[in-house]
Structure formats: structure tokens, C-alpha cells
């Protein structure tokens, strides 16, 4: 198997920069075949020099005193060695799956950008050496990430100093703030092709790569900041938007004189404006603050408790080498992740800059606080029990990315090394989870139904006739709302059955223009065709699909640039809460809350037992 890896063609010192060769980046199809074995740890098979006394590399020799995580036994991998191993599309990728490969920073190309951002170069500086990440043993000093609204003045001083230093670095330095922001643009707007699949964009959203990619991204961002102020315990704060006191923009970020400030945000959403986790792109539906807070907690409950009972529901769908991007994002990635992006960005700008569009989102320092809370949700999720466990699929564990570290060294990281934050040397301050019991109360209609009917079956039959529900033929555009009956593969499931297998509503979605904010809400067994939002989140509310505006060609060989994805909603507990366990089917109601007419097509809808 080692023959799959061509020996490095370039020795790997910085001084060898001019020797960098590119001819291995996209090997010819005839020269390589894809093999399942690529899913295993490739690095030990790459013959390369051990960077012991790496005095040829001035950027890494001064590390020793700085609690550097990358011990000197790390291998430096030549570009030829790493990318010579590229797989290529020789057969059906679905049968010969392999992890998504490390993108080559030297092969980064123009991103797909909105017209007002043409010419922006999102690519990182070129590199001649890439170090393979190795977890430190024992783990380094623990960095503890705190809620942004609770930090003390000493922390604020440190953080603002670190950010000023980062912003002062020359823009050619991969550690500079502008380069850090561009990382997001390159990985999310088609800067990279999938290695071995030149016609396929690499995309880190809407799949199981979402959480690990962003975890690594913040990991290096945090280490760079800590390094700039010489503090190995420095930890970035998190925007604790899932608790009442955290439901405004953290004030530390809203002082116009602070390096944490970004003028390109929604001016109407400055503190004390309460954040709307279920944001539709307009403020006219806003509820009084206390109701908004209660609704936010209910949204969190839906997403973290009901809608995240499996890895696929929470982390997102599998995305392997050569497969189309966007197989489906996890529940929390849709909402509130997407809604918080768009709520923070300026809706009066063409593309909701900065936070409301992927190419510009990471230019706002709040991005990293938002994502720290997303990252925290991943840690919290694993403590909630049941089947909430990470994927064990090797194509997930071995998927890899490249980032520059605090020494401006390119590091290749794999998903497997980031699943435990304490091994990475950080964790989150323990705070309350006020949403954990915030179950929405049943709406009046479902209460009436269960009180007046003798059996749930009768109720369903009655409802069906009175509402003349029908089964819709797909595909069908979602212009305002869409209501259909969906048959369940199995009714009256036992508790054991329900604990083991999740009942999932699977909706195939085609978004024509994905540079538009799109959001639709899903309701189960709701009496209303368009449920009002001028009230508490209802028991019938099941979740939301969100598209944060962005552009990239989706690597679709059909030459079609739609965002085609699959949206999943967990139904087991919801159906139980609605008293519909014994029904043959459910009525599904999709309501378009943001997005233009004709932009969203529902391709299919079904219920699966997963
Ligand atoms: Cu990479 Cu919040 O998105």
C-alpha cells in the first residue's frame, strides 16, 4: 500500500521554497487509483525527513520555551508526498469512498464572490512545508473559554491587546486578522477544489465537516492570539446566546473604539436589542423581550433535545472524497447558527455583510465568539445522552484540513484529533443550560384534539377529512407554504424501538440562488396553513432550514449551480409530544419565512426510521 504514496519530490525546508513543484497537485487519472486504504493514517507511510534540530527553519526553532504543541518529532511532509497521494475519480466514488483530502494551499484559486467583492483574494500564502499535527502528550495547559458577557476587565484588556496585535500584522502574514478572515472565504466560497476532483468544490458547511472544520479554525485563531500576548492560557470567549443574559451582542464587541468592533453589522441590533434565534430577516415580527427570550430557549430545546438525537441529525450528513458538497447540515447548523449569522450582519447591505455572508463573516470578530458557542454546543451535545455520539466512520475521522499556526507554519490536521477538546488543551466554563427543559407547551389545537377524541387514530382521521389534506406531488416550489401528508413507515413504536432508532423527516431541497437568505419553518400536524409567529413557539414547530447567503459552484457535473441538499428533522419526541404516536402519518407544513418566490423547490419528502 505504501506504493500509493509517491516519495516527496521536494525536501521540506523553508529555504527550499523555490523548489516547490506543483505537478503532483492533480495527478492524472491514469496514474493513480483510489483505494479504501487511503482512509487509514497515511502519514507514517510517507518517507520524509524528521525535523529534529530544525535549524533550517527559523520560524519553528524558537518554539521550545512556548509550550508548543507540535513536538520536534513531527514530520515535515513535502508537498509532493502529501499531494502525490491524491485520489482521483476512477470509478464510482460512492463505492470507493475515502475521506475528503487536505486541500493544497498552493492550489487555492479565485473564490466565487458577490459582484461587490470581485477581486478579493481569499487564498493563504503559499507554503513549502506542511507539518502533520500530533496531539501533545501530556496535554498542554488548559485554556478555559468563558462566556463573553461575563469576562472581567483584565480579560478584556488582554483580549483587545491580542486583537490589536493581530490586526497590526502585515496582511501577507497568515496569522494576520485579514488572513484569518480569508480562511473562511477560501474554504466556503470555492477557493479549493477537492484534491483529486478538480471539478468539485470543497465545502465545509452543510455536512459532517462543519463542526470539526470550525473547531480547528478557532483552535489556531486562539493560539495565534495567545502567542501574540505571550499567554499560553489565553482562551477566546464564547457568545453565550443560549442563555438569557447572553441574548444580545456582547457589549465588549460593540464599543466603536475597540478592535473587537465591526461597523458592518445591523445597527438596529446593537444592545440592548434581544437576539432572535428564529430570525426571519425582518424585525416586524418581534415579540416583547420576555417572549423572545422564552422563544429562543424553546428553539434551543427543539434543536438540542428533540432534533439532535443522532450524529447525522446533529453533526450533519456524510461527505466523502468525490461526493457532491452540501449533503445536509445538522440541526443547530441550520438554526440558530444560520439565523445568528444573518441577524448580526447588516440587512441593508446587498449580501448581509459581514456576518450574514460566508465570504465576509469572519471579518467580524464576533464570528469567532459565535462559533465558539457552536463549538461548545458540540461538547454539550455529547453529554446529553442517548445516541448522541460522534461518528466512528473513518472517512469522517480521517478527513483533513490545513491551517497556519501561531508560528506561521502550515499544519495538516485531521478530524480524529479534535473530537476531545481537553486533548487539544481547552474546554468551556460550565454554565447553565436553561433550555434543557424548555419544551414548548402544546398549542390549543393539539390539546383540543387529544381531549375530544377517544383514540388518536380517530383524531387523525377527523383532522384529515376536515382539512382535506392531500399528498402533494413533488418536486414542488415552496413559494409561501406547502402542506402535505406523509406516511410513517411504522406507527405505535415501543419505547425501546424509539430509543434505538430515530424517526426522521427527510426533505430534499433545491435552492436556486444560494446567495439569498432562505429560511423555511417545518410544522407537524398544525391546523394553520401559515402558523403565526406572533406568539410562543408552538408544540407543532419542528425545526427550520436556513441558507446563509454565499456563493460557490457546487461542483455539480451537470453544470447546474443550485444548492441541492437534504434537510432532516427528528420526529420521535415531537410526535410523542403531539400525541400522534399511533397515527398512520403526519401532516407536514412548510412555511417560507425568508427567500424569494421560485427560489426554493422541494424535491421530495419522506419519513425514515434511522
Ligand atoms: Cu463557516 Cu458560521 O460558518
XYZ file of C-alpha atoms and ligand atoms in Angstrom:
613
model
C 0.000 0.000 0.000
C 2.874 2.329 0.585
C 3.343 2.466 -3.153
C 0.264 4.621 -3.290
C 2.346 7.411 -1.925
C 4.969 8.785 -4.164
C 8.053 9.826 -2.277
C 8.320 13.532 -1.694
C 9.731 15.318 -4.647
C 10.762 18.306 -2.642
C 12.719 18.455 0.534
C 10.868 20.306 3.084
C 12.694 23.282 4.378
C 11.633 26.847 4.046
C 14.916 27.553 2.328
C 13.883 25.144 -0.384
C 10.997 27.386 -1.288
C 11.896 27.797 -4.872
C 11.935 24.059 -5.404
C 8.249 23.710 -4.850
C 6.722 21.735 -7.602
C 3.072 21.693 -8.478
C 2.893 18.793 -10.805
C 1.562 16.438 -8.207
C -1.376 18.507 -7.224
C -3.805 16.924 -9.589
C -2.355 13.625 -10.685
C -3.588 12.198 -13.913
C -6.343 9.687 -13.629
C -4.270 7.027 -15.298
C -1.527 7.247 -12.725
C -3.497 6.651 -9.606
C -6.305 4.619 -8.345
C -8.492 5.288 -5.429
C -8.240 2.878 -2.594
C -10.047 2.347 0.611
C -6.709 2.207 2.364
C -6.399 5.932 1.940
C -8.799 6.141 4.789
C -6.124 4.985 7.168
C -3.446 7.116 8.686
C -1.289 7.999 5.740
C 1.458 9.954 7.436
C 3.675 7.114 8.688
C 3.918 5.831 5.157
C 5.302 8.994 3.752
C 9.030 8.779 3.825
C 10.293 12.102 4.824
C 12.772 13.814 6.922
C 12.306 14.163 10.618
C 12.549 17.759 11.627
C 14.631 17.235 14.682
C 17.081 20.039 15.035
C 15.240 22.089 12.602
C 17.667 24.938 12.445
C 16.984 25.436 8.803
C 13.589 26.593 9.749
C 13.872 29.869 11.583
C 10.139 30.051 12.107
C 9.984 26.979 14.233
C 13.236 26.931 16.143
C 12.225 29.470 18.750
C 9.264 27.446 19.865
C 10.815 25.472 22.589
C 10.006 27.709 25.520
C 6.454 28.371 24.433
C 4.549 25.243 25.312
C 4.421 24.417 21.673
C 2.050 21.582 20.938
C 3.976 20.310 17.997
C 6.881 18.431 19.336
C 10.014 18.257 17.331
C 9.442 14.705 16.248
C 6.788 15.944 13.893
C 7.423 15.133 10.337
C 7.624 17.739 7.722
C 5.852 16.483 4.717
C 6.867 17.540 1.270
C 4.134 18.857 -0.904
C 4.856 16.096 -3.366
C 4.440 13.473 -0.699
C 1.233 14.801 0.663
C -0.479 15.688 -2.547
C 1.098 12.943 -4.579
C -1.236 10.705 -2.640
C -4.237 12.391 -4.099
C -7.027 10.188 -5.119
C -8.837 10.656 -8.301
C -12.142 9.789 -9.769
C -11.506 6.412 -11.306
C -14.819 4.842 -10.533
C -17.964 5.421 -8.606
C -16.976 7.447 -5.545
C -19.815 6.086 -3.514
C -18.496 2.554 -3.650
C -14.854 3.505 -3.205
C -15.248 6.093 -0.550
C -12.361 7.849 1.115
C -12.038 10.867 3.358
C -12.079 14.337 1.878
C -8.407 15.155 1.351
C -6.366 18.011 2.723
C -6.698 20.972 0.391
C -3.457 22.310 -1.011
C -2.925 25.934 -0.008
C -0.759 26.383 -3.087
C -3.607 25.294 -5.322
C -6.117 27.727 -3.866
C -7.849 29.599 -6.647
C -10.230 32.512 -7.020
C -13.261 32.269 -4.806
C -16.760 32.704 -6.140
C -17.657 36.143 -4.814
C -20.558 38.553 -4.999
C -20.175 41.341 -7.542
C -19.263 43.934 -4.911
C -16.354 41.796 -3.687
C -14.802 40.892 -7.026
C -11.046 40.796 -6.957
C -10.732 39.789 -3.317
C -8.042 37.150 -2.945
C -9.014 34.712 -0.204
C -6.031 32.388 -0.613
C -3.440 31.868 2.103
C 0.261 32.488 1.479
C 1.975 29.680 -0.374
C 3.956 27.194 1.598
C 6.739 24.714 1.037
C 6.280 22.592 4.092
C 3.376 21.171 5.938
C 3.664 19.700 9.395
C 1.374 16.896 10.450
C -0.408 17.718 13.678
C 0.344 15.472 16.645
C -1.644 15.671 19.875
C 0.569 16.769 22.763
C 1.256 14.235 25.483
C 0.541 15.142 28.180
C -1.964 17.804 27.096
C -0.771 21.367 27.461
C -2.111 23.861 29.987
C -5.862 24.057 29.846
C -7.376 27.154 28.304
C -10.866 27.825 29.606
C -13.250 29.640 27.277
C -15.648 31.943 29.140
C -18.997 33.491 28.236
C -18.329 36.818 26.510
C -20.851 38.661 28.680
C -19.159 37.552 31.918
C -15.472 38.301 31.357
C -13.643 40.674 33.695
C -11.676 43.785 32.817
C -8.366 42.019 32.961
C -9.527 39.563 30.321
C -10.942 42.355 28.157
C -7.616 44.146 28.292
C -5.735 41.001 27.259
C -8.161 40.150 24.500
C -8.230 43.627 22.981
C -4.440 43.799 23.137
C -4.151 40.464 21.352
C -6.661 41.516 18.704
C -4.867 44.827 18.118
C -1.629 42.945 17.599
C -3.271 40.513 15.219
C -4.832 43.339 13.240
C -1.447 45.082 13.098
C 0.321 42.158 11.434
C 1.026 42.667 7.734
C -1.740 41.247 5.581
C 0.743 38.847 3.983
C 1.235 37.127 7.346
C -1.032 34.099 7.650
C -1.583 34.991 11.313
C -2.962 38.442 10.499
C -6.623 39.161 11.063
C -7.345 39.632 7.372
C -5.750 36.275 6.543
C -7.684 34.645 9.365
C -10.904 36.053 7.916
C -9.954 34.811 4.470
C -9.614 31.258 5.733
C -13.380 31.150 5.913
C -13.803 32.605 2.440
C -11.370 30.119 0.874
C -12.975 27.092 2.486
C -16.561 28.235 1.974
C -16.652 30.062 -1.331
C -14.920 27.602 -3.582
C -11.285 28.657 -3.158
C -10.346 24.999 -3.073
C -11.237 22.098 -5.260
C -11.347 18.719 -3.696
C -7.925 17.180 -4.205
C -8.258 14.646 -6.986
C -11.564 16.118 -8.120
C -10.752 19.355 -9.914
C -14.386 19.941 -10.840
C -15.643 19.599 -7.310
C -15.554 22.482 -4.884
C -14.553 21.764 -1.331
C -17.225 22.998 1.043
C -17.080 22.829 4.831
C -20.714 23.732 5.510
C -23.812 21.567 5.201
C -22.123 18.303 6.092
C -20.311 16.403 8.832
C -17.225 18.567 8.216
C -18.939 21.609 9.717
C -18.111 21.096 13.410
C -14.566 19.735 13.044
C -13.541 22.349 10.466
C -14.681 25.238 12.629
C -13.180 23.674 15.750
C -9.737 23.561 14.158
C -10.165 27.028 12.738
C -10.839 28.521 16.189
C -8.116 26.406 17.746
C -5.417 28.069 15.660
C -7.013 31.502 15.896
C -6.910 31.226 19.689
C -3.296 30.035 19.753
C -2.203 32.876 17.493
C -3.852 35.421 19.797
C -2.330 33.795 22.893
C 1.071 33.723 21.282
C 0.910 37.413 20.369
C 0.498 38.320 24.035
C 2.735 35.511 25.279
C -0.029 33.859 27.238
C -0.353 30.090 26.765
C -3.560 30.078 28.819
C -5.375 32.635 26.687
C -8.812 31.399 25.633
C -11.289 33.093 23.310
C -14.701 33.935 24.785
C -17.972 32.439 23.566
C -21.179 34.268 22.702
C -23.465 32.500 25.126
C -26.642 33.134 23.072
C -28.400 30.127 24.584
C -28.873 31.800 27.951
C -30.971 34.857 28.755
C -28.111 37.173 29.749
C -26.204 36.264 26.586
C -29.019 37.078 24.173
C -27.667 40.417 22.967
C -24.463 41.233 21.133
C -21.823 41.036 23.882
C -21.026 44.659 24.762
C -17.293 44.046 24.651
C -17.736 43.808 20.872
C -19.889 46.894 20.437
C -17.532 49.675 21.534
C -16.619 51.522 18.317
C -13.120 52.147 19.669
C -12.355 48.511 20.291
C -10.574 46.206 17.851
C -13.458 43.816 18.576
C -15.889 46.185 16.890
C -17.083 45.817 13.341
C -19.047 48.721 11.831
C -20.584 46.394 9.249
C -23.363 44.964 11.370
C -27.070 45.573 11.718
C -27.281 48.916 13.532
C -30.730 48.087 14.788
C -29.379 45.030 16.550
C -26.953 46.698 18.933
C -27.516 46.061 22.644
C -29.931 46.061 24.364
C -31.798 44.588 21.370
C -32.632 40.961 22.165
C -31.336 38.412 19.704
C -33.907 36.415 17.730
C -32.632 32.876 17.260
C -35.545 32.256 14.903
C -34.818 35.360 12.805
C -36.678 35.677 9.506
C -34.657 38.601 8.165
C -37.110 41.227 9.393
C -37.856 42.777 12.778
C -41.565 43.348 12.276
C -42.475 40.038 13.899
C -40.553 40.887 17.025
C -42.126 39.896 20.276
C -41.747 41.611 23.634
C -38.322 40.809 25.108
C -39.517 38.252 27.626
C -41.420 36.292 24.965
C -38.462 36.486 22.622
C -36.200 35.040 25.297
C -38.692 32.261 26.027
C -38.952 31.510 22.315
C -35.192 31.387 21.957
C -34.988 28.821 24.738
C -37.687 26.770 23.049
C -35.781 26.855 19.783
C -32.705 25.598 21.643
C -34.753 22.834 23.209
C -36.098 21.739 19.844
C -32.677 21.718 18.278
C -30.533 20.283 21.055
C -33.021 17.934 22.681
C -35.517 16.737 20.040
C -33.641 17.371 16.864
C -30.157 16.109 17.629
C -30.702 12.553 18.766
C -28.244 11.030 16.282
C -24.859 12.008 14.852
C -26.417 12.570 11.460
C -29.080 14.885 12.825
C -26.627 16.928 14.882
C -23.270 16.796 13.092
C -24.629 16.662 9.552
C -24.562 14.116 6.747
C -21.521 12.178 5.481
C -19.380 13.947 2.888
C -16.640 11.851 1.290
C -13.969 12.291 -1.342
C -15.555 12.941 -4.677
C -19.072 13.315 -3.437
C -21.156 16.410 -4.028
C -20.859 19.104 -1.411
C -23.783 20.007 0.858
C -25.229 16.567 1.646
C -27.014 18.151 4.595
C -26.154 20.266 7.609
C -27.004 19.411 11.204
C -29.970 20.867 13.066
C -28.075 23.538 15.006
C -26.016 24.433 11.941
C -29.284 25.472 10.291
C -30.774 27.252 13.270
C -29.576 29.057 15.332
C -26.166 29.067 13.638
C -27.515 30.441 10.372
C -30.019 32.806 11.932
C -27.400 34.354 14.255
C -25.156 34.994 11.237
C -27.889 36.799 9.370
C -29.232 38.638 12.439
C -25.752 40.059 13.093
C -24.978 41.086 9.512
C -26.302 44.304 8.019
C -29.534 43.568 6.203
C -29.243 46.875 4.360
C -26.177 45.647 2.534
C -26.519 43.684 -0.632
C -25.134 40.491 0.886
C -25.850 40.938 4.592
C -22.167 41.720 5.218
C -20.253 40.985 7.256
C -21.685 38.163 9.342
C -24.578 37.379 7.040
C -22.492 36.057 4.167
C -19.833 33.367 4.267
C -17.209 35.264 2.268
C -17.190 38.151 4.766
C -18.445 36.584 8.003
C -15.069 36.053 9.664
C -14.119 39.718 9.225
C -16.318 40.389 12.203
C -14.567 39.467 15.479
C -17.981 38.340 16.725
C -17.794 35.466 14.252
C -15.265 33.675 16.437
C -17.384 34.166 19.565
C -20.443 32.880 17.713
C -18.523 29.845 16.544
C -17.035 29.232 19.975
C -20.598 28.786 21.183
C -21.338 26.494 18.254
C -18.247 24.522 19.187
C -19.417 24.437 22.777
C -22.756 23.035 21.581
C -20.849 20.106 20.120
C -19.271 19.444 23.522
C -22.599 19.877 25.330
C -24.400 17.634 22.831
C -22.196 14.682 23.738
C -23.211 14.993 27.391
C -26.936 14.788 26.681
C -27.044 11.007 26.437
C -28.913 8.577 24.237
C -27.359 8.042 20.818
C -25.564 11.361 20.879
C -22.124 10.086 19.974
C -19.629 11.179 17.352
C -19.354 9.331 14.093
C -16.878 6.457 14.125
C -16.717 6.346 10.315
C -13.079 6.517 9.212
C -13.971 8.849 6.361
C -15.024 11.358 8.975
C -12.132 10.694 11.361
C -9.530 10.947 8.608
C -10.871 13.975 6.779
C -8.272 16.723 6.998
C -7.666 20.439 6.648
C -4.750 22.834 6.630
C -4.309 25.861 8.844
C -1.410 28.108 9.718
C -0.395 28.029 13.357
C 0.991 30.648 15.733
C 4.433 30.259 14.157
C 3.084 30.805 10.650
C 3.700 27.128 9.948
C 1.181 25.229 7.826
C -0.262 22.346 9.804
C -2.275 19.448 8.486
C -4.966 18.377 10.944
C -7.388 15.528 10.935
C -10.862 15.282 12.382
C -9.821 12.413 14.656
C -7.548 14.668 16.690
C -10.190 17.268 17.500
C -13.057 15.245 18.904
C -11.925 15.755 22.520
C -11.252 19.389 23.390
C -9.320 18.629 26.565
C -6.783 16.722 24.489
C -6.465 19.875 22.427
C -5.870 21.806 25.630
C -9.093 23.736 26.093
C -12.616 23.455 27.418
C -15.623 25.588 28.244
C -16.590 27.181 31.503
C -19.589 25.312 32.847
C -22.718 27.412 32.594
C -26.421 26.706 32.945
C -28.396 25.164 30.129
C -31.697 26.983 30.672
C -33.199 25.436 27.529
C -32.863 21.873 28.698
C -36.478 21.790 29.918
C -37.899 24.497 27.678
C -40.317 22.220 25.939
C -42.981 24.178 24.072
C -46.425 23.758 25.545
C -48.905 22.070 23.276
C -50.870 24.507 21.189
C -54.621 24.826 21.643
C -55.431 22.754 18.588
C -53.453 19.718 19.627
C -54.797 19.942 23.159
C -58.355 20.025 21.931
C -57.630 17.131 19.674
C -56.340 14.839 22.382
C -59.090 15.808 24.790
C -62.061 15.425 22.459
C -61.064 12.274 20.650
C -61.243 8.820 22.115
C -58.274 7.495 20.208
C -55.505 9.264 18.359
C -56.410 7.450 15.139
C -59.874 8.946 15.164
C -58.415 12.344 15.736
C -56.116 11.981 12.784
C -58.929 10.771 10.532
C -61.116 13.628 11.625
C -58.411 16.137 11.038
C -57.628 14.715 7.655
C -61.174 14.983 6.413
C -61.862 18.356 7.893
C -58.687 19.849 6.451
C -58.880 17.862 3.213
C -55.192 17.130 3.467
C -53.692 15.700 0.385
C -50.457 14.208 -0.703
C -48.543 16.679 -2.810
C -46.657 15.588 -5.912
C -43.009 16.543 -5.867
C -40.956 18.391 -6.984
C -42.885 21.456 -5.976
C -41.796 25.069 -5.481
C -42.141 26.464 -1.990
C -43.486 29.941 -2.538
C -45.407 30.641 0.611
C -46.359 27.405 2.248
C -46.816 23.800 1.363
C -48.896 21.261 3.201
C -48.868 17.534 2.658
C -49.500 14.233 4.349
C -46.532 11.959 4.799
C -46.938 8.294 5.634
C -44.918 6.862 8.516
C -43.011 3.623 7.898
C -44.006 2.411 11.341
C -46.524 3.577 13.926
C -47.052 2.737 17.609
C -43.373 2.072 18.181
C -42.259 0.683 21.534
C -40.144 2.774 23.862
C -37.162 0.571 23.173
C -37.638 0.984 19.462
C -37.921 4.732 19.837
C -34.794 4.946 21.984
C -32.803 2.950 19.494
C -33.978 4.329 16.151
C -34.962 7.857 15.322
C -37.915 8.635 13.099
C -36.689 11.287 10.681
C -38.436 13.545 8.232
C -36.172 13.782 5.177
C -36.715 16.701 2.817
C -34.701 17.143 -0.370
C -34.264 20.827 -1.084
C -33.057 22.670 -4.162
C -32.120 26.313 -3.597
C -31.683 28.072 -6.935
C -29.944 31.227 -5.759
C -27.984 30.480 -2.651
C -26.625 33.997 -2.378
C -30.029 34.783 -0.947
C -31.110 34.330 2.662
C -33.504 31.396 2.686
C -35.409 30.121 5.676
C -38.406 27.881 5.983
C -40.049 26.502 9.098
C -41.442 22.989 9.450
C -44.622 22.247 11.390
C -46.110 18.867 12.147
C -49.877 18.368 12.449
C -50.565 22.085 12.653
C -54.084 23.273 11.946
C -52.953 26.500 10.348
C -51.634 26.667 6.834
C -49.370 29.553 7.794
C -48.856 29.417 11.559
C -48.465 32.857 13.055
C -45.188 33.837 14.642
C -46.773 36.483 16.822
C -46.960 34.035 19.658
C -44.889 31.497 21.507
C -43.115 28.795 19.556
C -45.730 26.081 19.188
C -45.536 22.428 20.034
C -46.043 21.776 16.319
C -42.883 23.649 15.330
C -40.327 21.013 14.305
C -37.321 22.978 13.056
C -36.071 25.289 10.317
C -33.996 25.093 7.188
C -31.606 28.013 6.774
C -29.299 29.019 3.936
C -26.765 31.657 4.935
C -26.064 33.635 1.758
C -22.909 32.519 -0.007
C -21.692 31.722 -3.464
C -19.796 28.831 -4.852
C -20.258 26.492 -7.730
C -21.386 23.329 -6.160
C -19.150 21.072 -8.142
C -22.110 19.686 -9.843
C -21.080 17.983 -13.051
C -24.443 18.697 -14.576
C -23.285 22.265 -14.875
C -26.018 23.312 -12.541
C -25.116 25.571 -9.691
C -28.064 25.080 -7.410
C -27.546 24.226 -3.798
C -29.009 20.777 -3.615
C -29.129 19.477 -0.100
C -31.076 17.314 2.261
C -32.748 18.649 5.352
C -33.591 16.327 8.240
C -35.859 16.784 11.211
C -36.084 14.366 14.139
C -39.691 13.358 14.748
C -39.682 10.735 17.510
C -40.141 13.021 20.504
C -42.173 15.594 18.631
C -44.756 13.013 17.589
C -44.856 11.771 21.161
C -45.372 15.304 22.475
C -48.187 15.831 19.978
C -49.868 12.596 20.997
C -49.632 11.241 17.463
C -47.721 8.006 18.139
C -50.459 5.791 16.750
C -51.197 7.788 13.615
C -50.523 6.341 10.176
C -48.916 9.531 9.023
C -48.319 13.185 9.805
C -49.296 16.422 8.160
C -46.200 18.398 7.280
C -46.423 22.108 6.784
C -43.517 24.043 5.284
C -43.676 27.806 5.588
C -41.259 30.038 3.687
C -40.134 32.786 6.095
C -37.292 34.291 4.051
C -36.481 33.921 0.374
C -37.968 34.953 -2.924
C -40.642 33.295 -4.945
C -39.442 30.427 -7.084
C -36.102 30.133 -5.318
C -36.829 27.040 -3.249
C -38.009 23.774 -4.728
C -38.937 20.834 -2.536
C -37.829 17.771 -4.461
C -39.158 15.096 -2.156
C -40.317 14.407 1.346
C -40.419 11.152 3.255
C -40.128 9.675 6.718
C -37.330 7.220 7.512
C -36.515 5.205 10.579
C -32.797 5.802 11.037
Cu -18.325 28.677 8.447
Cu -20.750 30.138 10.753
O -19.892 29.476 9.258
